[in-house]
Amino acid sequence: VSRDAALGVFDSGLGGLTVVRALREACPAEHIVYLGDNARVPYGTRSPATIVRYAQGCARALADRGVKAIVVACNTVSSVALEMLRAELDLPVSGVIAPGARAAAAVAGEAPVGVLGTAGTIASGAYRRALAALSSRTEIIGQAAPLLVSLAEEGWLDGDVPRLVVRRYLEPFFDASGAPRVGCVVLGCTHFPLFRELIAAELAARAGRPIPVVDSAVETARDIRAFLADRAMARDGATGRLDVLVTDMPRSFADVAGRFLGTPIEHVESIDL
Ligand code: DGL
């Protein structure tokens, strides 16, 4: 595959754009084809078998477009389907769990790591395994936070409703006396950085001091840049193109996506998997 080919990035919906944003900063010359499977969002409440099937559909659609590598910008898919995709595709495939775990291990110190994710990600134990590979001491407190996926897809990012939802989901990270039980909180779902400020503010208000919030997007993008450079697969030249594909509702997707990426998205193509 040519180094001018695009990177294929996918998620169940809007969340993976948090990774696209970091990729455009880390590797501005790369062309990116983003696929949001918003006809079938959320993935995080479904069984591993269904998630694997959806992930195969997304990855094949991107491979058919001639991408040079695939970035799974979804923690749920990275948790349950990464090995299968690697075995099945004749392309490099990378996920978001290992980079996020590495960032968490670096900031948590001796304290347990709090992970907010989808039900599928938390149930899979993927963060526990990824952290165990880095440190034998790190404990995890996982909390499924599925409502945040729906709120993000709706573009309902501030106000009382998201705040109360976040507050409720953060409860297990504090003990009965109100003291924090975690050294950091990982945003273990690519939709959650849309609530990053809110989550950080709620953690700080409750703990009386800031608690680091870790997002895997920047680490993931850094890994991809290093990987492309190592393999002589990086593109040089002018700013790359971003093509956006969705499986439903292109108009409303473009609206929320543009707000989030900070640049209007002129064209969103609707595809059928
Ligand atoms: N953004 C995805 C994740 O990182 C999936 C959210 C969902 O579809 O439930 O897990």
GROMACS .gro file of C-alpha atoms and ligand atoms in nm:
model
  283
    1VAL     CA    1   0.000   0.000   0.000
    2SER     CA    2   0.125   0.350  -0.080
    3ARG     CA    3   0.224   0.589   0.197
    4ASP     CA    4  -0.025   0.833   0.044
    5ALA     CA    5  -0.313   0.599   0.127
    6ALA     CA    6  -0.541   0.711   0.411
    7LEU     CA    7  -0.561   0.586   0.766
    8GLY     CA    8  -0.895   0.417   0.831
    9VAL     CA    9  -1.049   0.504   1.168
   10PHE     CA   10  -1.378   0.369   1.303
   11ASP     CA   11  -1.611   0.378   1.599
   12SER     CA   12  -1.978   0.306   1.667
   13GLY     CA   13  -2.056   0.676   1.622
   14LEU     CA   14  -1.915   1.009   1.714
   15GLY     CA   15  -1.672   0.908   1.988
   16GLY     CA   16  -1.386   0.807   1.762
   17LEU     CA   17  -1.360   1.166   1.642
   18THR     CA   18  -1.177   1.233   1.970
   19VAL     CA   19  -0.902   1.011   1.823
   20VAL     CA   20  -0.929   1.181   1.481
   21ARG     CA   21  -0.874   1.516   1.649
   22ALA     CA   22  -0.555   1.389   1.816
   23LEU     CA   23  -0.439   1.221   1.493
   24ARG     CA   24  -0.480   1.542   1.295
   25GLU     CA   25  -0.260   1.718   1.549
   26ALA     CA   26   0.005   1.444   1.568
   27CYS     CA   27   0.012   1.352   1.197
   28PRO     CA   28  -0.135   1.648   1.006
   29ALA     CA   29  -0.029   1.524   0.662
   30GLU     CA   30  -0.219   1.195   0.688
   31HIS     CA   31  -0.542   1.150   0.496
   32ILE     CA   32  -0.808   1.000   0.721
   33VAL     CA   33  -1.124   0.809   0.635
   34TYR     CA   34  -1.350   0.802   0.939
   35LEU     CA   35  -1.642   0.563   0.969
   36GLY     CA   36  -1.904   0.613   1.242
   37ASP     CA   37  -2.146   0.319   1.251
   38ASN     CA   38  -2.421   0.532   1.399
   39ALA     CA   39  -2.701   0.311   1.264
   40ARG     CA   40  -2.594   0.052   1.521
   41VAL     CA   41  -2.468   0.269   1.807
   42PRO     CA   42  -2.430   0.184   2.095
   43TYR     CA   43  -2.193  -0.110   2.071
   44GLY     CA   44  -2.114  -0.109   2.442
   45THR     CA   45  -2.438  -0.271   2.556
   46ARG     CA   46  -2.414  -0.562   2.309
   47SER     CA   47  -2.266  -0.912   2.333
   48PRO     CA   48  -1.906  -0.980   2.231
   49ALA     CA   49  -2.030  -1.188   1.933
   50THR     CA   50  -2.237  -0.897   1.800
   51ILE     CA   51  -1.957  -0.646   1.857
   52VAL     CA   52  -1.715  -0.871   1.665
   53ARG     CA   53  -1.960  -0.894   1.374
   54TYR     CA   54  -2.014  -0.516   1.362
   55ALA     CA   55  -1.639  -0.453   1.387
   56GLN     CA   56  -1.572  -0.689   1.094
   57GLY     CA   57  -1.820  -0.496   0.881
   58CYS     CA   58  -1.658  -0.161   0.963
   59ALA     CA   59  -1.302  -0.283   0.913
   60ARG     CA   60  -1.385  -0.448   0.579
   61ALA     CA   61  -1.555  -0.133   0.450
   62LEU     CA   62  -1.239   0.065   0.530
   63ALA     CA   63  -1.006  -0.201   0.388
   64ASP     CA   64  -1.211  -0.196   0.066
   65ARG     CA   65  -1.134   0.175   0.038
   66GLY     CA   66  -0.763   0.098   0.026
   67VAL     CA   67  -0.653   0.235   0.366
   68LYS     CA   68  -0.294   0.164   0.474
   69ALA     CA   69  -0.377   0.087   0.839
   70ILE     CA   70  -0.680   0.071   1.065
   71VAL     CA   71  -0.719   0.253   1.394
   72VAL     CA   72  -0.994   0.107   1.609
   73ALA     CA   73  -1.108   0.429   1.780
   74CYS     CA   74  -1.346   0.243   2.009
   75ASN     CA   75  -1.263   0.091   2.346
   76THR     CA   76  -1.545  -0.162   2.321
   77VAL     CA   77  -1.418  -0.301   1.989
   78SER     CA   78  -1.056  -0.280   2.107
   79SER     CA   79  -1.157  -0.482   2.416
   80VAL     CA   80  -1.327  -0.770   2.243
   81ALA     CA   81  -1.235  -0.778   1.872
   82LEU     CA   82  -0.880  -0.649   1.822
   83GLU     CA   83  -0.709  -0.988   1.795
   84MET     CA   84  -0.972  -1.114   1.553
   85LEU     CA   85  -0.932  -0.808   1.329
   86ARG     CA   86  -0.555  -0.846   1.332
   87ALA     CA   87  -0.582  -1.210   1.235
   88GLU     CA   88  -0.835  -1.142   0.963
   89LEU     CA   89  -0.699  -0.831   0.792
   90ASP     CA   90  -0.387  -0.799   0.590
   91LEU     CA   91  -0.323  -0.453   0.737
   92PRO     CA   92  -0.178  -0.310   1.059
   93VAL     CA   93  -0.459  -0.266   1.315
   94SER     CA   94  -0.421  -0.071   1.636
   95GLY     CA   95  -0.656  -0.005   1.926
   96VAL     CA   96  -0.698   0.239   2.213
   97ILE     CA   97  -0.673   0.021   2.526
   98ALA     CA   98  -0.296  -0.029   2.550
   99PRO     CA   99  -0.213   0.342   2.501
  100GLY     CA  100  -0.476   0.442   2.761
  101ALA     CA  101  -0.349   0.186   3.012
  102ARG     CA  102   0.006   0.312   2.966
  103ALA     CA  103  -0.099   0.673   3.028
  104ALA     CA  104  -0.297   0.567   3.338
  105ALA     CA  105  -0.009   0.366   3.483
  106ALA     CA  106   0.218   0.668   3.441
  107VAL     CA  107  -0.005   0.901   3.647
  108ALA     CA  108  -0.174   0.674   3.903
  109GLY     CA  109   0.137   0.589   4.104
  110GLU     CA  110   0.051   0.332   4.372
  111ALA     CA  111  -0.318   0.418   4.380
  112PRO     CA  112  -0.591   0.219   4.202
  113VAL     CA  113  -0.695   0.329   3.853
  114GLY     CA  114  -1.060   0.420   3.798
  115VAL     CA  115  -1.196   0.325   3.456
  116LEU     CA  116  -1.516   0.463   3.305
  117GLY     CA  117  -1.621   0.261   3.001
  118THR     CA  118  -1.910   0.088   2.835
  119ALA     CA  119  -2.059  -0.223   2.994
  120GLY     CA  120  -1.881  -0.432   2.729
  121THR     CA  121  -1.540  -0.278   2.799
  122ILE     CA  122  -1.572  -0.310   3.177
  123ALA     CA  123  -1.701  -0.669   3.156
  124SER     CA  124  -1.420  -0.772   2.919
  125GLY     CA  125  -1.148  -0.700   3.175
  126ALA     CA  126  -0.935  -0.552   2.895
  127TYR     CA  127  -0.802  -0.265   3.109
  128ARG     CA  128  -0.722  -0.505   3.392
  129ARG     CA  129  -0.516  -0.718   3.152
  130ALA     CA  130  -0.347  -0.420   2.985
  131LEU     CA  131  -0.250  -0.269   3.323
  132ALA     CA  132  -0.136  -0.604   3.460
  133ALA     CA  133   0.109  -0.624   3.170
  134LEU     CA  134   0.260  -0.292   3.282
  135SER     CA  135   0.259  -0.321   3.661
  136SER     CA  136   0.184  -0.606   3.897
  137ARG     CA  137   0.052  -0.371   4.166
  138THR     CA  138  -0.206  -0.163   3.986
  139GLU     CA  139  -0.565  -0.229   4.093
  140ILE     CA  140  -0.867  -0.123   3.890
  141ILE     CA  141  -1.208   0.009   3.985
  142GLY     CA  142  -1.428  -0.015   3.676
  143GLN     CA  143  -1.759   0.161   3.625
  144ALA     CA  144  -1.987   0.121   3.322
  145ALA     CA  145  -2.126   0.457   3.211
  146PRO     CA  146  -2.349   0.378   2.911
  147LEU     CA  147  -2.575   0.683   2.936
  148LEU     CA  148  -2.282   0.908   2.849
  149VAL     CA  149  -2.266   0.744   2.504
  150SER     CA  150  -2.628   0.840   2.432
  151LEU     CA  151  -2.582   1.192   2.566
  152ALA     CA  152  -2.274   1.239   2.345
  153GLU     CA  153  -2.455   1.113   2.034
  154GLU     CA  154  -2.734   1.360   2.110
  155GLY     CA  155  -2.483   1.642   2.146
  156TRP     CA  156  -2.620   1.699   2.499
  157LEU     CA  157  -2.285   1.790   2.651
  158ASP     CA  158  -2.359   2.038   2.929
  159GLY     CA  159  -2.616   2.139   3.185
  160ASP     CA  160  -2.777   1.956   3.473
  161VAL     CA  161  -2.857   1.628   3.301
  162PRO     CA  162  -2.500   1.529   3.203
  163ARG     CA  163  -2.369   1.667   3.534
  164LEU     CA  164  -2.600   1.450   3.745
  165VAL     CA  165  -2.528   1.145   3.529
  166VAL     CA  166  -2.152   1.199   3.564
  167ARG     CA  167  -2.184   1.254   3.939
  168ARG     CA  168  -2.367   0.926   3.982
  169TYR     CA  169  -2.115   0.730   3.772
  170LEU     CA  170  -1.821   0.868   3.972
  171GLU     CA  171  -1.958   0.742   4.306
  172PRO     CA  172  -1.761   0.412   4.316
  173PHE     CA  173  -1.437   0.610   4.294
  174PHE     CA  174  -1.496   0.750   4.647
  175ASP     CA  175  -1.517   0.567   4.979
  176ALA     CA  176  -1.789   0.604   5.244
  177SER     CA  177  -1.609   0.896   5.407
  178GLY     CA  178  -1.594   1.074   5.069
  179ALA     CA  179  -1.220   1.026   5.016
  180PRO     CA  180  -1.105   0.932   4.663
  181ARG     CA  181  -1.017   0.565   4.614
  182VAL     CA  182  -0.839   0.622   4.280
  183GLY     CA  183  -0.524   0.796   4.163
  184CYS     CA  184  -0.668   0.881   3.822
  185VAL     CA  185  -0.975   0.818   3.611
  186VAL     CA  186  -0.936   0.675   3.260
  187LEU     CA  187  -1.188   0.783   2.997
  188GLY     CA  188  -1.219   0.424   2.874
  189CYS     CA  189  -1.465   0.506   2.598
  190THR     CA  190  -1.386   0.736   2.309
  191HIS     CA  191  -1.716   0.919   2.358
  192PHE     CA  192  -1.621   1.031   2.709
  193PRO     CA  193  -1.359   1.299   2.628
  194LEU     CA  194  -1.658   1.507   2.515
  195PHE     CA  195  -1.737   1.528   2.890
  196ARG     CA  196  -1.378   1.565   2.999
  197GLU     CA  197  -1.414   1.906   3.166
  198LEU     CA  198  -1.734   1.806   3.340
  199ILE     CA  199  -1.580   1.483   3.471
  200ALA     CA  200  -1.265   1.664   3.591
  201ALA     CA  201  -1.476   1.932   3.762
  202GLU     CA  202  -1.701   1.680   3.938
  203LEU     CA  203  -1.399   1.478   4.055
  204ALA     CA  204  -1.224   1.788   4.189
  205ALA     CA  205  -1.539   1.918   4.361
  206ARG     CA  206  -1.594   1.588   4.539
  207ALA     CA  207  -1.228   1.521   4.627
  208GLY     CA  208  -1.141   1.879   4.718
  209ARG     CA  209  -0.839   1.855   4.486
  210PRO     CA  210  -0.783   1.771   4.120
  211ILE     CA  211  -0.773   1.402   4.020
  212PRO     CA  212  -0.601   1.337   3.686
  213VAL     CA  213  -0.829   1.238   3.399
  214VAL     CA  214  -0.663   1.020   3.132
  215ASP     CA  215  -0.774   1.009   2.772
  216SER     CA  216  -0.619   0.755   2.534
  217ALA     CA  217  -0.659   0.968   2.218
  218VAL     CA  218  -0.332   1.159   2.244
  219GLU     CA  219  -0.131   0.847   2.336
  220THR     CA  220  -0.294   0.651   2.055
  221ALA     CA  221  -0.208   0.921   1.802
  222ARG     CA  222   0.151   0.933   1.925
  223ASP     CA  223   0.180   0.555   1.880
  224ILE     CA  224   0.042   0.574   1.527
  225ARG     CA  225   0.286   0.849   1.433
  226ALA     CA  226   0.582   0.643   1.564
  227PHE     CA  227   0.453   0.330   1.392
  228LEU     CA  228   0.416   0.504   1.053
  229ALA     CA  229   0.761   0.661   1.083
  230ASP     CA  230   0.923   0.325   1.174
  231ARG     CA  231   0.768   0.148   0.877
  232ALA     CA  232   0.839   0.435   0.633
  233MET     CA  233   0.461   0.459   0.588
  234ALA     CA  234   0.415   0.823   0.694
  235ARG     CA  235   0.282   1.067   0.436
  236ASP     CA  236   0.463   1.398   0.377
  237GLY     CA  237   0.321   1.711   0.235
  238ALA     CA  238   0.022   1.935   0.278
  239THR     CA  239  -0.253   1.885   0.534
  240GLY     CA  240  -0.437   1.559   0.476
  241ARG     CA  241  -0.803   1.522   0.385
  242LEU     CA  242  -1.072   1.400   0.624
  243ASP     CA  243  -1.348   1.192   0.467
  244VAL     CA  244  -1.639   1.106   0.693
  245LEU     CA  245  -1.866   0.806   0.640
  246VAL     CA  246  -2.169   0.716   0.849
  247THR     CA  247  -2.431   0.444   0.833
  248ASP     CA  248  -2.727   0.670   0.925
  249MET     CA  249  -2.834   1.032   0.972
  250PRO     CA  250  -2.548   1.215   0.797
  251ARG     CA  251  -2.696   1.562   0.859
  252SER     CA  252  -2.715   1.548   1.237
  253PHE     CA  253  -2.381   1.367   1.255
  254ALA     CA  254  -2.210   1.643   1.058
  255ASP     CA  255  -2.360   1.899   1.290
  256VAL     CA  256  -2.235   1.752   1.619
  257ALA     CA  257  -1.907   1.631   1.462
  258GLY     CA  258  -1.824   1.976   1.327
  259ARG     CA  259  -1.889   2.135   1.665
  260PHE     CA  260  -1.667   1.882   1.827
  261LEU     CA  261  -1.378   1.884   1.578
  262GLY     CA  262  -1.380   2.261   1.573
  263THR     CA  263  -1.403   2.273   1.192
  264PRO     CA  264  -1.723   2.243   0.993
  265ILE     CA  265  -1.763   1.910   0.814
  266GLU     CA  266  -1.898   1.989   0.470
  267HIS     CA  267  -1.966   1.646   0.343
  268VAL     CA  268  -2.067   1.327   0.520
  269GLU     CA  269  -2.126   1.023   0.303
  270SER     CA  270  -2.385   0.769   0.400
  271ILE     CA  271  -2.288   0.403   0.339
  272ASP     CA  272  -2.451   0.068   0.391
  273LEU     CA  273  -2.254  -0.206   0.559
  274DGL     N1  274  -1.699   0.492   2.167
  274DGL     C1  275  -1.706   0.353   2.195
  274DGL     C2  276  -1.610   0.306   2.299
  274DGL     O1  277  -1.504   0.361   2.306
  274DGL     C3  278  -1.837   0.284   2.191
  274DGL     C4  279  -1.952   0.344   2.261
  274DGL     C5  280  -2.072   0.259   2.232
  274DGL     O2  281  -2.105   0.244   2.114
  274DGL     O3  282  -2.133   0.206   2.327
  274DGL     O4  283  -1.633   0.213   2.371
   0.00000   0.00000   0.00000
